[in-house]
PDB file of C-alpha atoms in Angstrom:
ATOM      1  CA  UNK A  29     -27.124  22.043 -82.185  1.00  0.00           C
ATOM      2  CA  UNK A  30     -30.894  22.395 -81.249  1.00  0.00           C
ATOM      3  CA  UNK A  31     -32.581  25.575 -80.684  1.00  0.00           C
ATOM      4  CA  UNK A  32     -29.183  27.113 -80.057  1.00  0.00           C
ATOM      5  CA  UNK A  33     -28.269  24.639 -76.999  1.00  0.00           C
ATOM      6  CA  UNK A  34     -25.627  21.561 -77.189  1.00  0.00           C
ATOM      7  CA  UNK A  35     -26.781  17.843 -76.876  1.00  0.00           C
ATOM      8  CA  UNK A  36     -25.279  15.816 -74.386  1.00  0.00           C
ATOM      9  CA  UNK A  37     -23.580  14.286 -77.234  1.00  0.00           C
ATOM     10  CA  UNK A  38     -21.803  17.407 -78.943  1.00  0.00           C
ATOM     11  CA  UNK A  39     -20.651  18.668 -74.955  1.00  0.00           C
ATOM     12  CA  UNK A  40     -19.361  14.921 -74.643  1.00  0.00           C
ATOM     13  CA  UNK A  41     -17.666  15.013 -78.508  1.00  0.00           C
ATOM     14  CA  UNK A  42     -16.369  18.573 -77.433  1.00  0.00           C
ATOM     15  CA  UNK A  43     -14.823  17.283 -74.283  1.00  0.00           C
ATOM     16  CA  UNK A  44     -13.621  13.804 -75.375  1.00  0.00           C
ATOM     17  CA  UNK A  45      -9.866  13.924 -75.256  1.00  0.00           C
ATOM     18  CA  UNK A  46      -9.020  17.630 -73.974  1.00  0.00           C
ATOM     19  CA  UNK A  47      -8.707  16.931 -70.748  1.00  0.00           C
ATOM     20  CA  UNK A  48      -6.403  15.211 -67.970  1.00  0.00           C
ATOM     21  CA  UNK A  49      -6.008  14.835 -64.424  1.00  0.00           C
ATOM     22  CA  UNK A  50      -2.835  15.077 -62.602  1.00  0.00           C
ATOM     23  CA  UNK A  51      -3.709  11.365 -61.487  1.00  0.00           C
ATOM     24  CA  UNK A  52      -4.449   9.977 -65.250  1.00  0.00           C
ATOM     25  CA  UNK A  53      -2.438   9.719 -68.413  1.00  0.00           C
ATOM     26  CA  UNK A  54      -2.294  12.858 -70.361  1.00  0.00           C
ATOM     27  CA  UNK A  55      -4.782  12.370 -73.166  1.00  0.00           C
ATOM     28  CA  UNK A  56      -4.148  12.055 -76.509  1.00  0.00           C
ATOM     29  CA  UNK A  57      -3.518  15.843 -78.612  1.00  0.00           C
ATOM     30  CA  UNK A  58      -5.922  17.101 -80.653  1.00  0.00           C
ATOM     31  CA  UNK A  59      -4.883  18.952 -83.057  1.00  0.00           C
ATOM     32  CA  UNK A  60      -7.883  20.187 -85.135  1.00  0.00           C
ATOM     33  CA  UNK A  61     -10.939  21.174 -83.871  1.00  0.00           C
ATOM     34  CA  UNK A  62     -14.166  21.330 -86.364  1.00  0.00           C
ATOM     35  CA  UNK A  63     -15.629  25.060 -87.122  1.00  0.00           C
ATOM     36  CA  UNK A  64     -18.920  24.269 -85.312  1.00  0.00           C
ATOM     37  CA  UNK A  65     -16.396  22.713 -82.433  1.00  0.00           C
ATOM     38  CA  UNK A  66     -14.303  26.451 -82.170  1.00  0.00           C
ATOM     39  CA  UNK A  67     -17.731  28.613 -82.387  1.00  0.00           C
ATOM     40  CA  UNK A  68     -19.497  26.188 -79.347  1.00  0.00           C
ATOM     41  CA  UNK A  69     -16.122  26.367 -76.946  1.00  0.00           C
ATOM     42  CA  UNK A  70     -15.922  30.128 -77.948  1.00  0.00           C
ATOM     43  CA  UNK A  71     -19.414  30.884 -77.053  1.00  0.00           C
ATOM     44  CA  UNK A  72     -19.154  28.995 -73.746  1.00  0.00           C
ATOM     45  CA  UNK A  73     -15.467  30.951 -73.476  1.00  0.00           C
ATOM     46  CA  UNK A  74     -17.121  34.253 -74.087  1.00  0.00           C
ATOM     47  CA  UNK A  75     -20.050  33.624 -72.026  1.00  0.00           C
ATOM     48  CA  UNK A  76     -18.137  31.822 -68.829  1.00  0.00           C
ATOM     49  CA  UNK A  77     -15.513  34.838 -69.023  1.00  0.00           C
ATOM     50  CA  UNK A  78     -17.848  37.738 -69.720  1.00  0.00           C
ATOM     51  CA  UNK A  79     -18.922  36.836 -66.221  1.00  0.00           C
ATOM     52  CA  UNK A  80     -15.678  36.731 -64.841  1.00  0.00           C
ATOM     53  CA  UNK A  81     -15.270  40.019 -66.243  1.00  0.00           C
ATOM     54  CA  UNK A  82     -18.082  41.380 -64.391  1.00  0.00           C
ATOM     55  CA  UNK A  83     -16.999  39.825 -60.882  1.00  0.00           C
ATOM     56  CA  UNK A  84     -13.265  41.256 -61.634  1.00  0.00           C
ATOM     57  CA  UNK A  85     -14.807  44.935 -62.252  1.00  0.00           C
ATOM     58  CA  UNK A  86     -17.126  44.777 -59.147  1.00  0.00           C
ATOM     59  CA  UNK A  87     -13.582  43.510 -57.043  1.00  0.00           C
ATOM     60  CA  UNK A  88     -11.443  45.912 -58.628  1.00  0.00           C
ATOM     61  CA  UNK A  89     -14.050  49.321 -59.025  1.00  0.00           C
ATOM     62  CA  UNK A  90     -13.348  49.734 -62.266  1.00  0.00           C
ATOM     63  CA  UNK A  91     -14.497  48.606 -65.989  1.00  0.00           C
ATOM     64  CA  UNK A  92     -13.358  45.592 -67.235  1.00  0.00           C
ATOM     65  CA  UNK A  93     -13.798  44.684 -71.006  1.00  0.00           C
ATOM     66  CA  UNK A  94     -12.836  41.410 -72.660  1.00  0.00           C
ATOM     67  CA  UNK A  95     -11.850  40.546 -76.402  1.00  0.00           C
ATOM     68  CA  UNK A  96     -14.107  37.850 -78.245  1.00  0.00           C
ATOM     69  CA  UNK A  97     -12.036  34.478 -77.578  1.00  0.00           C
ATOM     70  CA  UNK A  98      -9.570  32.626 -79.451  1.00  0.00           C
ATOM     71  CA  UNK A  99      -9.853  29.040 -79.491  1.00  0.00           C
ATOM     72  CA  UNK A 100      -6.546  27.537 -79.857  1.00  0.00           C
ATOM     73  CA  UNK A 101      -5.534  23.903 -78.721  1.00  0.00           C
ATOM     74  CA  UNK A 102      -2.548  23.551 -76.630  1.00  0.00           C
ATOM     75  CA  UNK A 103      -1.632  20.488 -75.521  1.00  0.00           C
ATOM     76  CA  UNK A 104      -0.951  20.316 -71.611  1.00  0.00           C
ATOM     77  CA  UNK A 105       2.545  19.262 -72.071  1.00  0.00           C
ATOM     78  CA  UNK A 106       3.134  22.677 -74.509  1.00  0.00           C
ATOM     79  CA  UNK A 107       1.312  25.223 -71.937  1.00  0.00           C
ATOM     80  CA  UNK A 108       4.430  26.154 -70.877  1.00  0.00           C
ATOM     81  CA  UNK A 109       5.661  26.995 -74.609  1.00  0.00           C
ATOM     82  CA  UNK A 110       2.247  29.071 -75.139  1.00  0.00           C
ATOM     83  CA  UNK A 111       3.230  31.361 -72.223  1.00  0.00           C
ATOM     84  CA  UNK A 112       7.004  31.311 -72.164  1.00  0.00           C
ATOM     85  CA  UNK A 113       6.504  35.518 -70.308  1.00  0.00           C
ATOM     86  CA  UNK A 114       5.677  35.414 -66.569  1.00  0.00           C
ATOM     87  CA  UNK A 115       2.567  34.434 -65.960  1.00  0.00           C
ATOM     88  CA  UNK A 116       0.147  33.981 -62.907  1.00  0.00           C
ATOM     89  CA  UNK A 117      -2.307  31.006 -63.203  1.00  0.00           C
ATOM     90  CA  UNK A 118      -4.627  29.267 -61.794  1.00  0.00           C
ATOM     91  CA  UNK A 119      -6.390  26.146 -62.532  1.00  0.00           C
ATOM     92  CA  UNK A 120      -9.618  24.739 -61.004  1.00  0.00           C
ATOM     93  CA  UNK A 121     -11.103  21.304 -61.451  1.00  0.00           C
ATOM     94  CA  UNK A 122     -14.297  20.486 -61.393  1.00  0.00           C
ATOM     95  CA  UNK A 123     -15.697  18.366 -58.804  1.00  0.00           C
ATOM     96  CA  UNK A 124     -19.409  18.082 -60.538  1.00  0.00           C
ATOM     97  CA  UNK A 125     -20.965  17.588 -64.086  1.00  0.00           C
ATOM     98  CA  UNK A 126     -17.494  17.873 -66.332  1.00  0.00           C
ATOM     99  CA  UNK A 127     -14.351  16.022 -65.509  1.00  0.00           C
ATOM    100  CA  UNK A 128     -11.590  18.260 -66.711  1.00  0.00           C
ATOM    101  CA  UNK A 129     -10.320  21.579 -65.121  1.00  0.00           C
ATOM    102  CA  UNK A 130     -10.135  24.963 -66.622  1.00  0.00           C
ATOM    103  CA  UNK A 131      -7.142  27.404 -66.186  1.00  0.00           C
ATOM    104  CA  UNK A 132      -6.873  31.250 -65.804  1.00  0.00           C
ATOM    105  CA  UNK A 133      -4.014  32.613 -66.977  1.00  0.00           C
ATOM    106  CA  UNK A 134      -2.987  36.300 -66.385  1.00  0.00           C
ATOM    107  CA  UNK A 135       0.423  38.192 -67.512  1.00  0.00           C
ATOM    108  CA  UNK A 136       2.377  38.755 -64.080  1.00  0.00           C
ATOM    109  CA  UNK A 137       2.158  42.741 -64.851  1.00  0.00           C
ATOM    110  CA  UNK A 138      -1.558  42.280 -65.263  1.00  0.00           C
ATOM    111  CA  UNK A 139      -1.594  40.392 -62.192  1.00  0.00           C
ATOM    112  CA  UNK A 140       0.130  43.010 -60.241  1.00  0.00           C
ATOM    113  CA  UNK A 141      -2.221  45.947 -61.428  1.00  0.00           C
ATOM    114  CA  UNK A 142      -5.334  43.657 -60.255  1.00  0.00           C
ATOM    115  CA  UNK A 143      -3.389  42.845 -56.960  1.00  0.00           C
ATOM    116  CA  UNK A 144      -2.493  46.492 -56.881  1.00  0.00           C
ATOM    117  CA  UNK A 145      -6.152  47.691 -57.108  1.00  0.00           C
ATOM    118  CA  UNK A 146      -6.959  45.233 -54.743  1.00  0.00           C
ATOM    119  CA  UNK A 147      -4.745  46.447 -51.859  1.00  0.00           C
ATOM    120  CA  UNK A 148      -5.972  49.917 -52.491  1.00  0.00           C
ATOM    121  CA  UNK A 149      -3.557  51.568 -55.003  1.00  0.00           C
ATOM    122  CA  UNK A 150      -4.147  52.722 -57.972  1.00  0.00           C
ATOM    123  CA  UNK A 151      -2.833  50.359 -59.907  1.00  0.00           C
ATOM    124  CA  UNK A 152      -0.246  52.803 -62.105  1.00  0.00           C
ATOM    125  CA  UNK A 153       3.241  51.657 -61.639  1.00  0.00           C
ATOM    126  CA  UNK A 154       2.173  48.467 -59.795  1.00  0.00           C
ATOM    127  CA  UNK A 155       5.347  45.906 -58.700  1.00  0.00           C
ATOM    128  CA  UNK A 156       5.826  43.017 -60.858  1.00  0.00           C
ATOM    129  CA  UNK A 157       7.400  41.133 -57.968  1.00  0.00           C
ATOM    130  CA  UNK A 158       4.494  40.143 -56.231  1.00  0.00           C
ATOM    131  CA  UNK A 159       5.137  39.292 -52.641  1.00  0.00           C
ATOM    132  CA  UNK A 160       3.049  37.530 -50.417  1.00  0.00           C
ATOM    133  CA  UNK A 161       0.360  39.966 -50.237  1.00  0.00           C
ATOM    134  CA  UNK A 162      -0.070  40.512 -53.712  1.00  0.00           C
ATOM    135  CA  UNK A 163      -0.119  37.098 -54.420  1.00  0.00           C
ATOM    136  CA  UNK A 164      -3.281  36.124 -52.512  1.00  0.00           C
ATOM    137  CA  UNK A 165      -5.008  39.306 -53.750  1.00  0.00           C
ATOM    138  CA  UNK A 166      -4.322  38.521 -57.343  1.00  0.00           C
ATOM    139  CA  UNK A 167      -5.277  34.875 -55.872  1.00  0.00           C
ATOM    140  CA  UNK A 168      -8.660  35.509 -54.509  1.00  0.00           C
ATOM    141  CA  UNK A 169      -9.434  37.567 -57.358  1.00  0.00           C
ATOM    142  CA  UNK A 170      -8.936  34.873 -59.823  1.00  0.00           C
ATOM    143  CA  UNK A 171     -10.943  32.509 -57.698  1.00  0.00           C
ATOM    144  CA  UNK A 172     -14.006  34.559 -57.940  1.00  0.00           C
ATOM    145  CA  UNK A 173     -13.504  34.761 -61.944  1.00  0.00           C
ATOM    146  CA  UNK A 174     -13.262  31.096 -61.900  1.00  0.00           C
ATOM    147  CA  UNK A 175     -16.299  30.657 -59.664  1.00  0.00           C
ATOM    148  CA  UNK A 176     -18.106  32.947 -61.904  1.00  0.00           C
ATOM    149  CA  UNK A 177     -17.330  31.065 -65.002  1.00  0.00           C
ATOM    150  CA  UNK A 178     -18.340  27.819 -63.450  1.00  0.00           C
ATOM    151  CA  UNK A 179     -22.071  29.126 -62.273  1.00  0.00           C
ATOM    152  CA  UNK A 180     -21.930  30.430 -66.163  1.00  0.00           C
ATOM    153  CA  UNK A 181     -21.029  27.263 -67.546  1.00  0.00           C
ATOM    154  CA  UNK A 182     -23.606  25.354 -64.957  1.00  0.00           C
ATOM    155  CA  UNK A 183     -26.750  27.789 -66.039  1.00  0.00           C
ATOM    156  CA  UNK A 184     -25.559  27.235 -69.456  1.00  0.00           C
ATOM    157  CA  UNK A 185     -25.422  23.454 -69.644  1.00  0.00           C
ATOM    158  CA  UNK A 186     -28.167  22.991 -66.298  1.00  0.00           C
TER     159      UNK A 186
END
């Protein structure tokens, strides 16, 4: 890593394998990632979702603060085992400069506080059912995180 910034190389090495379209063959599992490899994708983690942060609190009103990432690798095939609560995700592929998608995931009672806020309550004793309503707040609210991490992740890697 050069004056703090990743070679093509090192994003390519970092992205080789971890990814999948529904279209292609599920790539193969990695199951160890170097130290150098967990710092870069937690940097570009805290970075990409620091923003997201910031678009969630200007949505929602309120302060939003995020914990320093954990890089763990999860095969696609075990996501389901990772989250086995309800969940509300949300995964976006990219279209331009990465092949690969990343995906949002949010605990369903999180989800209903941010749909909650959204709608105009005050997000205190918010229902974890999530109808229809709730569900495209909690939707469009997610979509701006994602769109924030992905102008991150594009000023980051130009």
């Amino acid at each position: 890593m050069e004056n703090n910034r990743l070679s093509q190389d090192e994003i390519d090495a970092l992205l080789n394998g971890t990814s999948s379209t529904p279209d292609e063959p599920e790539a193969p599992e990695v199951h160890d990632l170097s130290d150098m490899e967990r710092d870069a994708i937690g940097e570009i983690g805290n970075i990409s979702f620091g923003s997201s942060a910031t678009a969630l609190s200007t949505l929602l009103n309120q302060k939003v603060d995020i914990t320093t990432p954990n890089v763990t690798v999860i095969p696609r095939s075990k996501i389901s085992d990772a989250f086995p609560e309800p969940y509300v995700a949300i995964e976006v592929n990219y279209t331009e400069g990465f092949s690969g998608s990343n995906l949002l995931v949010v605990e369903q009672s999180d989800a209903a506080i941010i749909a909650d806020l959204m709608i105009g309550g005050d997000g205190k004793g918010a229902d974890p059912s999530l109808g229809e309503i709730h569900l495209s707040a909690v939707q469009e609210a997610m979509n701006q995180m994602m769109g924030s991490a992905a102008t991150s992740m594009s000023t980051v890697f130009k």
